[in-house]
Amino acid sequence: MAEHHQDRPVGAAIPQRNRRHGAGGCAQGRRPAAGGRDETDSGDDPGPRRSLDEPGSGPRPGCPVLRRAPGRDHPRGSVCHRVLPGPSLGTPRSPAGEPRPPQPRMKPDRPGKDLYRRLRALPWPALWDEEVARFNQATNAERFDTVSVVRAVGVVFSESGPAGLRERVREWLLGLLDDPQEKIRRYALAALPKIGIGPREESELLRRLETATRPGEAAALREVLARVGGTRTYEAMQASGGFTANEVQRVTASVARREAPTTLRLDANLPGWEGMRIHLRGRAGLEGFVRDEVEERGGFRVLETTPGLVALTPTRPFALADLFQLRCFATAGVVLGRVAPQPEPAAIEGLATTIASPHSQQLFRELTNGTIRYRLDFMGRGHARATVRKVVERAFEIAPAILNDAREAPWAVDVHPMTDGESVELRPRSSLDPRRAHRLGDVPAASHPPLAACLARAAGRRDQEEAWDPFCGSGQELIERALLGGVRRLHGTDLSPEAVDVAKRNFTAAGIPGVEARFTCCDFRRYAGLHRIPEGSLTLVITNPPLGRRVRVPGLRGLFDDLFATAARMLRPEGRLVLTNPFRMESPERSLQLESRRTVDLGGFDCRLEVYRKAPARPR
């Protein structure tokens, strides 16, 4: 029986309590929404709405199921529903009435990708002798389904296989360009650049480009030639045209790369140095070491210091070689300009005009021997391929002598996000960093070179130093400490024979005179006994030990306890222990007193760079 409201005028809204049948209930003639609300309810939404088809969102037992009448269109929120018989759409239950566990969502079958992964893992003899032979004998339908064989051949033979067989692989891929199936031709065309092409293959691709009738096929051929084409492609491009500006730029850069290697003039003074802004970047937490090193050497004034960045301006003419005398930063970039936040077309124009500005062109010319080539990167944006393409095409239109080359360019132009826009910075590529000339080899999970330099600076300089790195890796910490001077003898230990060999070669290449060095493959806890090194004879223990991130280390906490105990035993009074520590712990050895601690970002996780000093000897 309906409830009567004596004081409610006719047509007034029904009070809220009469529009519901309890939380999650059903009102006759209305479809309940999630949380027990009518769709016409005007109150605040208590949460996301769910469909009646979702588990747990159906009507309560005993409520009729409301369904739209078939064959009619009803606007959302209408009340044109009729009650139809049907099961409840609530939580799925077993025949015994118990809730069923949620069923896992199955990934769709991807037979092509699964086949490629299997083929990619095969050794090259099995791939060529078995899978390629089977592909060649297959029907057209079977070849279509197993076209991943072509892709796998391109990848596997780019990494392995005898040189003589690669010629046969090229012949096979060229033959597939005549296959009647477009997909197979496309896969073969994509695989060819991975194997590499010679003048004969290049001429064949150019011939096919001249006779191509389908726009898609011609575009694919131009793309391949832009990636791996040489002098013949360049000549054909000049004679016939038809290539896009981006393809012209890539072919020109490829020819320049092969014919005239580009080098940097590190000793040339930078033009327009007055008022120039330079950004030294590195790990957040190490900027204090960078700032101190800059102020100690002179020639530059620090403008600002923020996490991972020290901004400088020169106080006198300088060369890039002067910057590379500093060892605690990772990369150095000359700021070409800043681009304010704006819509994409204007932002692309701003970036391109900054890269190709007269000042930028002058810097490129004065500091480069050979063709000017650079790689554009947006830091923190991922690949951003579409934006990169638009920017470099526009920059090429403005300054055709400056070529974008994503493969082996000596310069990088980095675009860094800043609070007031984007900073465009010209940087020598890391492969040309003269500070790394002694690094003939490396090992997995080795120290980042600037971190090793910062550990050495944290240790400080002491004459007649005798230092030990219990986990020497590639030897960077010991080399950096020796470069500061005052070292008499170095000890390095590691469990890896490969690491010990690499450390020996790197130390020899560093060419540090007057320093005796011994590298031993052993557990650090046994080193002193093996070589009869007296306890209390070392002045420094410096190390970046295993941190358990890139390489899992069982019992890592116990390893650090042993490291502290061994250092306390081997150090002289007032000797130092300098290390990176992933734990929030101090030395359990009372003789080691914490002197300083800095938190450093080591690539996604915080670690502590700590300095301990052994207590002075007690007077007798």
PDB file of C-alpha atoms in Angstrom, residues 413-548:
ATOM      1  CA  VAL A 413      71.029  17.204 -29.232  1.00  0.00           C
ATOM      2  CA  ASP A 414      69.082  16.464 -26.046  1.00  0.00           C
ATOM      3  CA  VAL A 415      65.734  18.066 -25.248  1.00  0.00           C
ATOM      4  CA  HIS A 416      65.214  18.143 -21.476  1.00  0.00           C
ATOM      5  CA  PRO A 417      61.898  19.077 -19.830  1.00  0.00           C
ATOM      6  CA  MET A 418      62.247  22.094 -17.534  1.00  0.00           C
ATOM      7  CA  THR A 419      59.791  24.018 -15.379  1.00  0.00           C
ATOM      8  CA  ASP A 420      59.584  26.824 -17.952  1.00  0.00           C
ATOM      9  CA  GLY A 421      59.637  24.767 -21.152  1.00  0.00           C
ATOM     10  CA  GLU A 422      62.294  22.585 -22.745  1.00  0.00           C
ATOM     11  CA  SER A 423      66.063  23.018 -22.687  1.00  0.00           C
ATOM     12  CA  VAL A 424      67.840  22.188 -25.974  1.00  0.00           C
ATOM     13  CA  GLU A 425      71.420  21.076 -25.298  1.00  0.00           C
ATOM     14  CA  LEU A 426      74.347  20.128 -27.547  1.00  0.00           C
ATOM     15  CA  ARG A 427      76.350  17.253 -26.080  1.00  0.00           C
ATOM     16  CA  PRO A 428      79.313  15.154 -27.248  1.00  0.00           C
ATOM     17  CA  ARG A 429      78.237  11.517 -27.417  1.00  0.00           C
ATOM     18  CA  SER A 430      79.435   9.340 -24.531  1.00  0.00           C
ATOM     19  CA  SER A 431      81.482   7.107 -26.829  1.00  0.00           C
ATOM     20  CA  LEU A 432      83.792  10.087 -27.476  1.00  0.00           C
ATOM     21  CA  ASP A 433      84.271  11.004 -23.806  1.00  0.00           C
ATOM     22  CA  PRO A 434      88.078  11.141 -23.307  1.00  0.00           C
ATOM     23  CA  ARG A 435      87.679  10.312 -19.606  1.00  0.00           C
ATOM     24  CA  ARG A 436      86.751   6.766 -20.624  1.00  0.00           C
ATOM     25  CA  ALA A 437      89.696   6.097 -22.907  1.00  0.00           C
ATOM     26  CA  HIS A 438      91.240   3.658 -20.408  1.00  0.00           C
ATOM     27  CA  ARG A 439      88.084   1.516 -20.220  1.00  0.00           C
ATOM     28  CA  LEU A 440      89.131  -1.321 -22.487  1.00  0.00           C
ATOM     29  CA  GLY A 441      86.556  -3.629 -20.941  1.00  0.00           C
ATOM     30  CA  ASP A 442      83.594  -3.738 -18.611  1.00  0.00           C
ATOM     31  CA  VAL A 443      81.713  -6.314 -16.549  1.00  0.00           C
ATOM     32  CA  PRO A 444      78.032  -6.760 -15.646  1.00  0.00           C
ATOM     33  CA  ALA A 445      76.823  -4.467 -12.853  1.00  0.00           C
ATOM     34  CA  ALA A 446      80.079  -2.476 -12.949  1.00  0.00           C
ATOM     35  CA  SER A 447      80.245   0.973 -11.376  1.00  0.00           C
ATOM     36  CA  HIS A 448      78.962   4.006 -13.228  1.00  0.00           C
ATOM     37  CA  PRO A 449      82.207   5.979 -13.895  1.00  0.00           C
ATOM     38  CA  PRO A 450      81.045   9.260 -12.269  1.00  0.00           C
ATOM     39  CA  LEU A 451      79.998   7.325  -9.164  1.00  0.00           C
ATOM     40  CA  ALA A 452      83.489   5.823  -8.946  1.00  0.00           C
ATOM     41  CA  ALA A 453      84.984   9.326  -9.236  1.00  0.00           C
ATOM     42  CA  CYS A 454      82.680  10.605  -6.482  1.00  0.00           C
ATOM     43  CA  LEU A 455      83.656   7.733  -4.188  1.00  0.00           C
ATOM     44  CA  ALA A 456      87.316   8.641  -4.741  1.00  0.00           C
ATOM     45  CA  ARG A 457      86.660  12.306  -3.953  1.00  0.00           C
ATOM     46  CA  ALA A 458      84.727  11.306  -0.837  1.00  0.00           C
ATOM     47  CA  ALA A 459      87.797   9.358   0.289  1.00  0.00           C
ATOM     48  CA  GLY A 460      90.025  12.398  -0.195  1.00  0.00           C
ATOM     49  CA  ARG A 461      93.734  12.495  -0.983  1.00  0.00           C
ATOM     50  CA  ARG A 462      96.337  11.049   1.359  1.00  0.00           C
ATOM     51  CA  ASP A 463     100.016  10.526   0.619  1.00  0.00           C
ATOM     52  CA  GLN A 464     101.436   7.013   0.661  1.00  0.00           C
ATOM     53  CA  GLU A 465      97.924   5.643   0.297  1.00  0.00           C
ATOM     54  CA  GLU A 466      97.466   1.875   0.312  1.00  0.00           C
ATOM     55  CA  ALA A 467      93.924   1.172  -0.862  1.00  0.00           C
ATOM     56  CA  TRP A 468      91.844  -1.959  -1.347  1.00  0.00           C
ATOM     57  CA  ASP A 469      88.606  -2.582  -3.233  1.00  0.00           C
ATOM     58  CA  PRO A 470      87.131  -5.909  -2.041  1.00  0.00           C
ATOM     59  CA  PHE A 471      84.669  -5.966  -5.006  1.00  0.00           C
ATOM     60  CA  CYS A 472      86.819  -4.353  -7.682  1.00  0.00           C
ATOM     61  CA  GLY A 473      84.742  -5.211 -10.778  1.00  0.00           C
ATOM     62  CA  SER A 474      86.350  -3.364 -13.691  1.00  0.00           C
ATOM     63  CA  GLY A 475      88.673  -1.434 -11.353  1.00  0.00           C
ATOM     64  CA  GLN A 476      87.083   2.009 -11.671  1.00  0.00           C
ATOM     65  CA  GLU A 477      87.174   3.025  -7.989  1.00  0.00           C
ATOM     66  CA  LEU A 478      90.863   2.178  -7.648  1.00  0.00           C
ATOM     67  CA  ILE A 479      91.747   3.937 -10.911  1.00  0.00           C
ATOM     68  CA  GLU A 480      89.852   7.080  -9.902  1.00  0.00           C
ATOM     69  CA  ARG A 481      91.562   7.135  -6.520  1.00  0.00           C
ATOM     70  CA  ALA A 482      94.985   6.718  -8.157  1.00  0.00           C
ATOM     71  CA  LEU A 483      94.259   9.599 -10.556  1.00  0.00           C
ATOM     72  CA  LEU A 484      93.879  11.930  -7.563  1.00  0.00           C
ATOM     73  CA  GLY A 485      97.517  11.227  -6.636  1.00  0.00           C
ATOM     74  CA  GLY A 486      99.378  10.171  -3.512  1.00  0.00           C
ATOM     75  CA  VAL A 487      98.793   6.423  -3.962  1.00  0.00           C
ATOM     76  CA  ARG A 488     101.583   3.925  -3.302  1.00  0.00           C
ATOM     77  CA  ARG A 489      99.844   0.553  -3.666  1.00  0.00           C
ATOM     78  CA  LEU A 490      96.434  -0.753  -4.773  1.00  0.00           C
ATOM     79  CA  HIS A 491      94.721  -4.074  -4.057  1.00  0.00           C
ATOM     80  CA  GLY A 492      91.680  -5.358  -5.940  1.00  0.00           C
ATOM     81  CA  THR A 493      89.750  -8.578  -5.362  1.00  0.00           C
ATOM     82  CA  ASP A 494      86.723 -10.084  -7.060  1.00  0.00           C
ATOM     83  CA  LEU A 495      85.125 -13.514  -7.313  1.00  0.00           C
ATOM     84  CA  SER A 496      84.945 -13.194 -11.113  1.00  0.00           C
ATOM     85  CA  PRO A 497      88.103 -14.108 -13.088  1.00  0.00           C
ATOM     86  CA  GLU A 498      86.743 -12.035 -15.972  1.00  0.00           C
ATOM     87  CA  ALA A 499      86.406  -8.974 -13.732  1.00  0.00           C
ATOM     88  CA  VAL A 500      89.960  -9.371 -12.432  1.00  0.00           C
ATOM     89  CA  ASP A 501      91.311  -9.602 -15.984  1.00  0.00           C
ATOM     90  CA  VAL A 502      89.322  -6.526 -17.070  1.00  0.00           C
ATOM     91  CA  ALA A 503      90.515  -4.550 -14.031  1.00  0.00           C
ATOM     92  CA  LYS A 504      94.151  -5.377 -14.824  1.00  0.00           C
ATOM     93  CA  ARG A 505      93.797  -4.258 -18.444  1.00  0.00           C
ATOM     94  CA  ASN A 506      91.939  -1.066 -17.527  1.00  0.00           C
ATOM     95  CA  PHE A 507      94.518  -0.112 -14.905  1.00  0.00           C
ATOM     96  CA  THR A 508      97.384  -0.656 -17.346  1.00  0.00           C
ATOM     97  CA  ALA A 509      95.584   1.438 -19.992  1.00  0.00           C
ATOM     98  CA  ALA A 510      95.112   4.283 -17.488  1.00  0.00           C
ATOM     99  CA  GLY A 511      98.915   4.705 -17.475  1.00  0.00           C
ATOM    100  CA  ILE A 512      99.326   5.866 -13.872  1.00  0.00           C
ATOM    101  CA  PRO A 513     103.061   5.876 -13.056  1.00  0.00           C
ATOM    102  CA  GLY A 514     104.597   4.929  -9.727  1.00  0.00           C
ATOM    103  CA  VAL A 515     101.634   2.901  -8.431  1.00  0.00           C
ATOM    104  CA  GLU A 516     101.911  -0.798  -7.649  1.00  0.00           C
ATOM    105  CA  ALA A 517      98.682  -2.716  -8.273  1.00  0.00           C
ATOM    106  CA  ARG A 518      97.685  -6.299  -7.492  1.00  0.00           C
ATOM    107  CA  PHE A 519      94.378  -7.833  -8.628  1.00  0.00           C
ATOM    108  CA  THR A 520      93.363 -11.235  -7.250  1.00  0.00           C
ATOM    109  CA  CYS A 521      90.449 -13.568  -7.917  1.00  0.00           C
ATOM    110  CA  CYS A 522      89.273 -14.657  -4.472  1.00  0.00           C
ATOM    111  CA  ASP A 523      86.724 -14.105  -1.728  1.00  0.00           C
ATOM    112  CA  PHE A 524      87.582 -10.816  -0.025  1.00  0.00           C
ATOM    113  CA  ARG A 525      87.396 -12.505   3.376  1.00  0.00           C
ATOM    114  CA  ARG A 526      90.397 -14.678   2.436  1.00  0.00           C
ATOM    115  CA  TYR A 527      92.542 -12.066   0.694  1.00  0.00           C
ATOM    116  CA  ALA A 528      94.675 -10.933   3.630  1.00  0.00           C
ATOM    117  CA  GLY A 529      95.540 -14.512   4.526  1.00  0.00           C
ATOM    118  CA  LEU A 530      96.417 -15.448   0.941  1.00  0.00           C
ATOM    119  CA  HIS A 531      98.941 -12.637   0.573  1.00  0.00           C
ATOM    120  CA  ARG A 532      99.946 -12.279   4.224  1.00  0.00           C
ATOM    121  CA  ILE A 533      98.817  -8.685   4.437  1.00  0.00           C
ATOM    122  CA  PRO A 534      99.129  -7.542   8.056  1.00  0.00           C
ATOM    123  CA  GLU A 535      96.028  -6.390   9.858  1.00  0.00           C
ATOM    124  CA  GLY A 536      95.895  -2.633  10.361  1.00  0.00           C
ATOM    125  CA  SER A 537      98.085  -1.940   7.309  1.00  0.00           C
ATOM    126  CA  LEU A 538      95.623  -0.296   4.857  1.00  0.00           C
ATOM    127  CA  THR A 539      94.770   3.390   4.778  1.00  0.00           C
ATOM    128  CA  LEU A 540      91.646   3.079   2.608  1.00  0.00           C
ATOM    129  CA  VAL A 541      88.956   0.540   1.754  1.00  0.00           C
ATOM    130  CA  ILE A 542      86.889   1.915  -1.136  1.00  0.00           C
ATOM    131  CA  THR A 543      84.184  -0.088  -2.861  1.00  0.00           C
ATOM    132  CA  ASN A 544      80.842  -0.151  -4.630  1.00  0.00           C
ATOM    133  CA  PRO A 545      79.770  -3.606  -3.412  1.00  0.00           C
ATOM    134  CA  PRO A 546      76.967  -5.761  -4.838  1.00  0.00           C
ATOM    135  CA  LEU A 547      73.678  -4.021  -4.075  1.00  0.00           C
ATOM    136  CA  GLY A 548      71.338  -6.889  -4.971  1.00  0.00           C
TER     137      GLY A 548
END
